[in-house]
Tab-separated table of C-alpha atoms and ligand atoms in Angstrom:
chain	number	residue	atom	x	y	z
A	1	UNK	CA	99.192	102.818	115.898
A	2	UNK	CA	101.626	105.220	114.295
A	3	UNK	CA	101.778	105.136	110.512
A	4	UNK	CA	105.000	105.124	108.545
A	5	UNK	CA	105.479	108.335	106.625
A	6	UNK	CA	106.040	107.798	102.915
A	7	UNK	CA	108.824	110.198	101.986
A	8	UNK	CA	107.939	111.303	98.458
A	9	UNK	CA	110.576	113.997	98.543
A	10	UNK	CA	113.369	111.473	99.048
A	11	UNK	CA	111.895	109.040	96.508
A	12	UNK	CA	111.566	111.841	93.938
A	13	UNK	CA	115.178	112.926	94.544
A	14	UNK	CA	116.291	109.335	93.918
A	15	UNK	CA	114.250	109.146	90.702
A	16	UNK	CA	115.706	112.432	89.468
A	17	UNK	CA	119.201	111.099	90.151
A	18	UNK	CA	118.388	107.940	88.189
A	19	UNK	CA	117.146	110.041	85.261
A	20	UNK	CA	120.280	112.194	85.343
A	21	UNK	CA	122.399	109.036	85.429
A	22	UNK	CA	120.803	107.781	82.190
A	23	UNK	CA	121.252	111.032	80.247
A	24	UNK	CA	124.966	110.591	79.327
A	25	UNK	CA	124.395	107.167	77.721
A	26	UNK	CA	121.588	108.639	75.624
A	27	UNK	CA	123.752	111.584	74.625
A	28	UNK	CA	126.589	109.281	73.612
A	29	UNK	CA	124.249	107.135	71.490
A	30	UNK	CA	122.079	109.869	69.963
A	31	UNK	CA	124.517	112.782	69.771
A	32	UNK	CA	122.146	115.145	71.557
A	33	UNK	CA	120.496	115.693	74.908
A	34	UNK	CA	116.904	114.613	75.630
A	35	UNK	CA	114.729	117.736	75.288
A	36	UNK	CA	111.556	118.952	76.997
A	37	UNK	CA	109.552	121.865	75.590
A	38	UNK	CA	107.203	123.652	77.972
A	39	UNK	CA	104.656	126.130	76.638
A	40	UNK	CA	102.910	128.680	78.814
A	41	UNK	CA	100.252	131.118	77.684
A	42	UNK	CA	99.495	134.142	79.857
A	43	UNK	CA	100.641	135.389	83.241
A	44	UNK	CA	98.968	133.067	85.777
A	45	UNK	CA	101.393	133.299	88.740
A	46	UNK	CA	101.030	129.667	89.875
A	47	UNK	CA	101.618	128.444	86.305
A	48	UNK	CA	104.703	130.681	86.017
A	49	UNK	CA	106.152	129.070	89.149
A	50	UNK	CA	105.430	125.530	87.880
A	51	UNK	CA	106.965	126.268	84.485
A	52	UNK	CA	110.086	127.791	86.015
A	53	UNK	CA	110.620	124.824	88.310
A	54	UNK	CA	110.061	122.363	85.450
A	55	UNK	CA	112.684	124.186	83.363
A	56	UNK	CA	115.188	124.229	86.225
A	57	UNK	CA	114.630	120.547	87.049
A	58	UNK	CA	115.041	119.595	83.365
A	59	UNK	CA	118.388	121.390	83.160
A	60	UNK	CA	119.527	120.032	86.520
A	61	UNK	CA	119.048	116.509	85.164
A	62	UNK	CA	121.286	117.296	82.177
A	63	UNK	CA	118.452	117.519	79.643
A	64	UNK	CA	117.670	120.416	77.312
A	65	UNK	CA	114.821	122.701	78.327
A	66	UNK	CA	112.927	124.841	75.812
A	67	UNK	CA	110.473	127.261	77.392
A	68	UNK	CA	107.982	129.141	75.202
A	69	UNK	CA	106.215	132.012	76.937
A	70	UNK	CA	103.312	133.383	74.946
A	71	UNK	CA	101.152	136.398	75.794
A	72	UNK	CA	97.626	135.832	77.149
A	73	UNK	CA	96.064	137.151	73.919
A	74	UNK	CA	97.808	134.501	71.749
A	75	UNK	CA	95.293	133.020	69.303
A	76	UNK	CA	94.466	129.331	69.372
A	77	UNK	CA	95.800	128.991	65.804
A	78	UNK	CA	99.168	130.532	66.806
A	79	UNK	CA	99.440	128.115	69.747
A	80	UNK	CA	98.530	125.154	67.524
A	81	UNK	CA	101.209	126.295	65.037
A	82	UNK	CA	103.814	126.297	67.810
A	83	UNK	CA	102.730	122.811	68.928
A	84	UNK	CA	103.045	121.572	65.322
A	85	UNK	CA	106.545	123.079	65.106
A	86	UNK	CA	107.522	121.314	68.325
A	87	UNK	CA	106.053	118.046	66.993
A	88	UNK	CA	108.391	118.358	63.994
A	89	UNK	CA	111.453	119.430	66.000
A	90	UNK	CA	113.922	116.533	66.320
A	91	UNK	CA	115.500	118.050	69.458
A	92	UNK	CA	112.201	117.911	71.345
A	93	UNK	CA	111.215	114.599	72.982
A	94	UNK	CA	108.514	115.903	75.285
A	95	UNK	CA	105.927	118.655	74.874
A	96	UNK	CA	104.010	120.016	77.817
A	97	UNK	CA	101.435	122.770	77.461
A	98	UNK	CA	100.843	124.239	80.912
A	99	UNK	CA	97.154	124.208	81.892
A	100	UNK	CA	94.876	126.026	82.415
A	101	UNK	CA	94.904	127.931	79.114
A	102	UNK	CA	93.106	131.261	78.613
A	103	UNK	CA	89.373	130.808	78.071
A	104	UNK	CA	89.436	131.632	74.335
A	105	UNK	CA	91.641	128.582	73.673
A	106	UNK	CA	90.167	125.090	73.459
A	107	UNK	CA	92.374	122.906	75.684
A	108	UNK	CA	91.180	119.654	74.136
A	109	UNK	CA	92.107	120.851	70.649
A	110	UNK	CA	95.577	121.811	71.865
A	111	UNK	CA	96.164	118.476	73.609
A	112	UNK	CA	94.878	116.625	70.533
A	113	UNK	CA	97.455	118.433	68.390
A	114	UNK	CA	100.445	117.234	70.442
A	115	UNK	CA	102.200	114.240	68.887
A	116	UNK	CA	101.104	111.366	71.202
A	117	UNK	CA	104.683	110.085	71.173
A	118	UNK	CA	105.861	113.409	72.669
A	119	UNK	CA	102.889	113.762	75.042
A	120	UNK	CA	104.887	113.284	78.264
A	121	UNK	CA	101.893	114.474	80.327
A	122	UNK	CA	99.870	111.509	79.021
A	123	UNK	CA	96.758	113.616	78.368
A	124	UNK	CA	96.267	112.836	74.641
A	125	UNK	CA	93.370	110.440	73.988
A	126	UNK	CA	95.777	108.066	72.286
A	127	UNK	CA	97.744	107.759	75.531
A	128	UNK	CA	94.538	107.496	77.565
A	129	UNK	CA	93.552	104.605	75.264
A	130	UNK	CA	96.980	103.017	75.497
A	131	UNK	CA	96.763	103.041	79.300
A	132	UNK	CA	93.251	101.594	79.217
A	133	UNK	CA	94.269	98.769	76.876
A	134	UNK	CA	97.658	97.991	78.416
A	135	UNK	CA	99.790	99.354	75.567
A	136	UNK	CA	103.030	101.287	76.009
A	137	UNK	CA	102.378	105.004	76.110
A	138	UNK	CA	102.710	107.917	78.476
A	139	UNK	CA	100.900	107.912	81.804
A	140	UNK	CA	100.024	111.193	83.581
A	141	UNK	CA	102.844	112.124	85.945
A	142	UNK	CA	100.997	112.486	89.264
A	143	UNK	CA	99.211	109.101	89.280
A	144	UNK	CA	102.311	107.329	87.963
A	145	UNK	CA	104.248	108.908	90.829
A	146	UNK	CA	101.619	107.610	93.290
A	147	UNK	CA	101.945	104.114	91.835
A	148	UNK	CA	105.734	104.220	92.226
A	149	UNK	CA	105.361	105.160	95.902
A	150	UNK	CA	102.822	102.366	96.421
A	151	UNK	CA	104.960	99.696	94.767
A	152	UNK	CA	108.011	100.871	96.662
A	153	UNK	CA	106.092	100.507	99.912
A	154	UNK	CA	104.004	97.396	99.246
A	155	UNK	CA	105.733	95.490	96.437
A	156	UNK	CA	103.170	93.367	94.585
A	157	UNK	CA	99.753	95.084	94.683
A	158	UNK	CA	97.731	92.242	93.165
A	159	UNK	CA	94.504	91.347	94.924
A	160	UNK	CA	94.476	94.443	97.126
A	161	UNK	CA	91.316	96.522	97.423
A	162	UNK	CA	91.937	100.065	96.188
A	163	UNK	CA	89.603	103.013	96.515
A	164	UNK	CA	90.389	106.153	94.524
A	165	UNK	CA	88.452	109.247	95.585
A	166	UNK	CA	88.169	111.581	92.583
A	167	UNK	CA	87.479	110.900	88.918
A	168	UNK	CA	89.407	113.629	87.109
A	169	UNK	CA	91.121	112.852	83.808
A	170	UNK	CA	94.427	114.041	85.261
A	171	UNK	CA	94.522	112.070	88.518
A	172	UNK	CA	91.537	109.907	89.535
A	173	UNK	CA	90.813	107.992	86.326
A	174	UNK	CA	94.418	107.232	85.315
A	175	UNK	CA	95.185	106.292	88.952
A	176	UNK	CA	92.358	103.759	88.861
A	177	UNK	CA	93.581	102.367	85.508
A	178	UNK	CA	97.099	101.976	86.858
A	179	UNK	CA	95.907	100.152	89.970
A	180	UNK	CA	93.740	97.892	87.809
A	181	UNK	CA	96.764	97.162	85.611
A	182	UNK	CA	98.486	95.972	88.800
A	183	UNK	CA	95.549	93.631	89.526
A	184	UNK	CA	94.009	95.604	92.364
A	185	UNK	CA	90.248	95.492	92.846
A	186	UNK	CA	89.487	99.124	92.168
A	187	UNK	CA	86.571	101.357	93.120
A	188	UNK	CA	86.381	104.970	91.964
A	189	UNK	CA	84.515	107.246	94.360
A	190	UNK	CA	83.330	110.764	93.559
A	191	UNK	CA	81.054	113.558	94.690
A	192	UNK	CA	77.918	111.411	94.226
A	193	UNK	CA	79.224	108.317	96.025
A	194	UNK	CA	77.004	107.120	98.866
A	195	UNK	CA	78.491	106.485	102.310
A	196	UNK	CA	82.036	107.348	101.299
A	197	UNK	CA	83.523	106.634	104.771
A	198	UNK	CA	82.218	103.042	104.701
A	199	UNK	CA	83.544	102.510	101.179
A	200	UNK	CA	86.941	103.901	102.158
A	201	UNK	CA	87.095	101.502	105.110
A	202	UNK	CA	87.216	98.596	102.604
A	203	UNK	CA	90.428	99.935	101.078
A	204	UNK	CA	93.862	98.416	101.547
A	205	UNK	CA	95.020	101.295	99.344
A	206	UNK	CA	93.230	104.634	99.633
A	207	UNK	CA	94.071	107.418	97.188
A	208	UNK	CA	92.498	110.827	97.805
A	209	UNK	CA	92.463	113.241	94.831
A	210	UNK	CA	89.609	115.573	95.622
A	211	UNK	CA	90.736	119.091	96.527
A	212	UNK	CA	88.910	119.223	99.906
A	213	UNK	CA	91.104	120.031	102.897
A	214	UNK	CA	91.473	117.195	105.416
A	215	UNK	CA	88.306	115.421	104.309
A	216	UNK	CA	89.504	111.875	105.024
A	217	UNK	CA	89.278	111.181	108.759
A	218	UNK	CA	90.591	108.446	111.042
A	219	UNK	CA	87.422	106.355	110.921
A	220	UNK	CA	87.494	106.331	107.074
A	221	UNK	CA	90.717	104.338	107.144
A	222	UNK	CA	91.014	100.562	107.483
A	223	UNK	CA	93.639	99.877	110.161
A	224	UNK	CA	96.999	99.376	108.478
A	225	UNK	CA	95.910	100.702	105.058
A	226	UNK	CA	98.280	102.631	102.803
A	227	UNK	CA	97.003	106.153	102.217
A	228	UNK	CA	98.139	108.348	99.335
A	229	UNK	CA	97.133	111.990	99.606
A	230	UNK	CA	97.183	113.820	96.274
A	231	UNK	CA	95.311	116.902	97.478
A	232	UNK	CA	96.998	120.279	97.700
A	233	UNK	CA	94.871	122.807	99.581
A	234	UNK	CA	95.934	126.146	101.001
A	235	UNK	CA	94.101	126.981	104.227
A	236	UNK	CA	94.263	129.526	107.033
A	237	UNK	CA	96.931	128.571	109.586
A	238	UNK	CA	95.100	130.364	112.389
A	239	UNK	CA	97.970	132.834	112.818
A	240	UNK	CA	97.115	135.222	110.016
A	241	UNK	CA	98.980	133.190	107.400
A	242	UNK	CA	98.282	130.102	105.314
A	243	UNK	CA	99.503	126.531	105.167
A	244	UNK	CA	99.266	123.622	102.748
A	245	UNK	CA	97.227	120.570	103.695
A	246	UNK	CA	96.083	117.533	101.780
A	247	UNK	CA	92.694	115.863	101.365
A	248	UNK	CA	93.572	113.603	104.294
A	249	UNK	CA	93.604	114.681	107.922
A	250	UNK	CA	97.262	113.753	108.392
A	251	UNK	CA	97.268	113.661	112.210
A	252	UNK	CA	94.223	111.375	112.279
A	253	UNK	CA	95.419	109.189	109.411
A	254	UNK	CA	98.741	108.695	111.203
A	255	UNK	CA	96.835	106.936	113.994
A	256	UNK	CA	95.008	104.480	111.742
A	257	UNK	CA	96.975	103.889	108.546
A	258	UNK	CA	99.957	101.613	108.057
A	259	UNK	CA	101.589	104.292	105.926
A	260	UNK	CA	100.605	107.727	104.674
A	261	UNK	CA	102.043	110.432	102.426
A	262	UNK	CA	102.440	113.881	104.004
A	263	UNK	CA	101.492	117.186	102.369
A	264	UNK	CA	103.821	118.775	101.480
A	265	UNK	CA	106.608	116.288	100.793
A	266	UNK	CA	104.548	113.308	99.642
A	267	UNK	CA	103.021	113.089	96.175
A	268	UNK	CA	103.856	116.706	95.187
A	269	UNK	CA	107.583	116.231	94.456
A	270	UNK	CA	106.857	113.081	92.429
A	271	UNK	CA	105.091	114.962	89.627
A	272	UNK	CA	108.155	116.763	88.237
A	273	UNK	CA	110.399	113.738	88.827
A	274	UNK	CA	108.037	111.575	86.731
A	275	UNK	CA	107.848	114.281	84.058
A	276	UNK	CA	111.646	114.059	83.725
A	277	UNK	CA	111.406	110.275	83.682
A	278	UNK	CA	108.774	110.351	80.926
A	279	UNK	CA	110.899	112.768	78.874
A	280	UNK	CA	113.940	110.522	79.188
A	281	UNK	CA	111.908	107.444	78.203
A	282	UNK	CA	110.518	109.365	75.218
A	283	UNK	CA	114.018	110.321	74.091
A	284	UNK	CA	115.241	106.722	74.280
A	285	UNK	CA	112.162	105.456	72.406
A	286	UNK	CA	112.257	108.085	69.682
A	287	UNK	CA	115.973	107.625	69.034
A	288	UNK	CA	115.683	103.827	69.089
A	289	UNK	CA	118.287	103.603	71.873
A	290	UNK	CA	117.553	100.502	73.963
A	291	UNK	CA	116.492	101.055	77.576
A	292	UNK	CA	115.970	97.866	79.566
A	293	UNK	CA	112.482	97.454	80.966
A	294	UNK	CA	112.527	98.084	84.698
A	295	UNK	CA	115.566	100.378	84.487
A	296	UNK	CA	113.446	103.363	85.388
B	301	LIG	P1	89.287	117.882	90.121
B	301	LIG	O1	88.625	119.043	90.761
B	301	LIG	O2	89.407	117.811	88.647
B	301	LIG	O3	88.564	116.542	90.596
B	301	LIG	C1	88.134	116.367	91.923
B	301	LIG	C2	87.337	115.104	92.033
B	301	LIG	O4	86.906	114.967	93.375
B	301	LIG	C3	86.087	115.075	91.166
B	301	LIG	O5	86.119	113.923	90.377
B	301	LIG	C4	84.911	115.030	92.146
B	301	LIG	O6	83.886	114.122	91.752
B	301	LIG	C5	85.551	114.531	93.410
B	301	LIG	N1	84.894	115.102	94.588
B	301	LIG	C6	84.609	116.397	94.838
B	301	LIG	N2	83.998	116.536	96.036
B	301	LIG	C7	83.887	115.305	96.547
B	301	LIG	C8	83.358	114.782	97.743
B	301	LIG	N3	82.815	115.569	98.669
B	301	LIG	N4	83.420	113.462	97.936
B	301	LIG	C9	83.991	112.640	97.033
B	301	LIG	N5	84.515	113.079	95.889
B	301	LIG	C10	84.461	114.393	95.648
B	301	LIG	O7	90.722	117.783	90.836
B	301	LIG	P2	92.100	117.063	90.399
B	301	LIG	O8	92.743	117.808	89.299
B	301	LIG	O9	91.887	115.602	90.247
B	301	LIG	O10	92.950	117.325	91.726
B	301	LIG	C11	92.563	116.835	92.983
B	301	LIG	C12	93.486	117.372	94.045
B	301	LIG	O11	94.805	116.956	93.778
B	301	LIG	C13	93.559	118.899	94.121
B	301	LIG	O12	93.756	119.284	95.463
B	301	LIG	C14	94.799	119.239	93.324
B	301	LIG	O13	95.406	120.448	93.723
B	301	LIG	C15	95.676	118.063	93.653
B	301	LIG	N6	96.680	117.741	92.622
B	301	LIG	C16	97.949	117.557	93.055
B	301	LIG	C17	98.930	117.236	92.142
B	301	LIG	C18	100.336	117.011	92.631
B	301	LIG	O14	100.542	116.653	93.745
B	301	LIG	N7	101.326	117.203	91.863
B	301	LIG	C19	98.638	117.121	90.789
B	301	LIG	C20	97.307	117.275	90.393
B	301	LIG	C21	96.336	117.571	91.321
């Protein structure tokens, strides 16, 4: 059996085009562009790359991008002050504080200070609660992107068995909540789960969000299952360089699954596309401009 490859790169490009297509109508109604503020503290090279690409993608979609680069020694109080300013700024619809933060800053306190209605990352406890209780809020970008790929591939998910490997607040838990909201029967697996391969074999939908290179093997996968690989792991390529692989052994999964996301080019590109989508939705909501449900 040869699995279909779920092209997250193409899906993400389509979503970004949709977002860009909805910006002019917002601008005409609200008299301004939707705006995303991104805050970065310190010099972490990976974070710098993410922040730069978020800024570029925001501008490419026609939205306003506000990047705040603060030195590593910035005090927690100064960062909280900036977040409060952004909360009060009418031109800002989304606030994203790039994680991780330097050790002297309490991440939870920073996230708790973001206005939940501008929390386009969906990390604030109010948005976590909204997701858990089925209220409208913001859902973390990576799991929402996974759900979009799944619904695009499978349509109605109700009644399917889903196994999510990983229980982080950023991916595993919100992924499980989303699948539950779509009436899947959901199991969350983690580092203490017993006989993980057998559990995975019950899954019509298998989502791996672990951070362990190529952990999921052929015999973990129910024939025909849809496999979503969230993992991003850099490993030796055997030729003196490195390469990116997921948490799923892609070659093996391709022989058992019905469909599988590649790494790179699967879930990865969805994260920024959904961030833009969440920012656009926030702008429409905050300005009271109607946006039909299901438009985006
Ligand atoms: P995390 O480290 O916070 O959580 C990992 C989870 O995996 C934990 O809940 C742990 O219980 C579980 N786990 C660890 N070892 C296990 C094992 N042997 N068996 C079963 N479960 C095990 O990681 P995270 O932030 O959720 O990210 C997971 C992966 O997804 C990472 O590779 C990360 O780089 C990637 N990621 C990708 C994107 C993206 O594509 N945009 C976004 C976020 C995270």
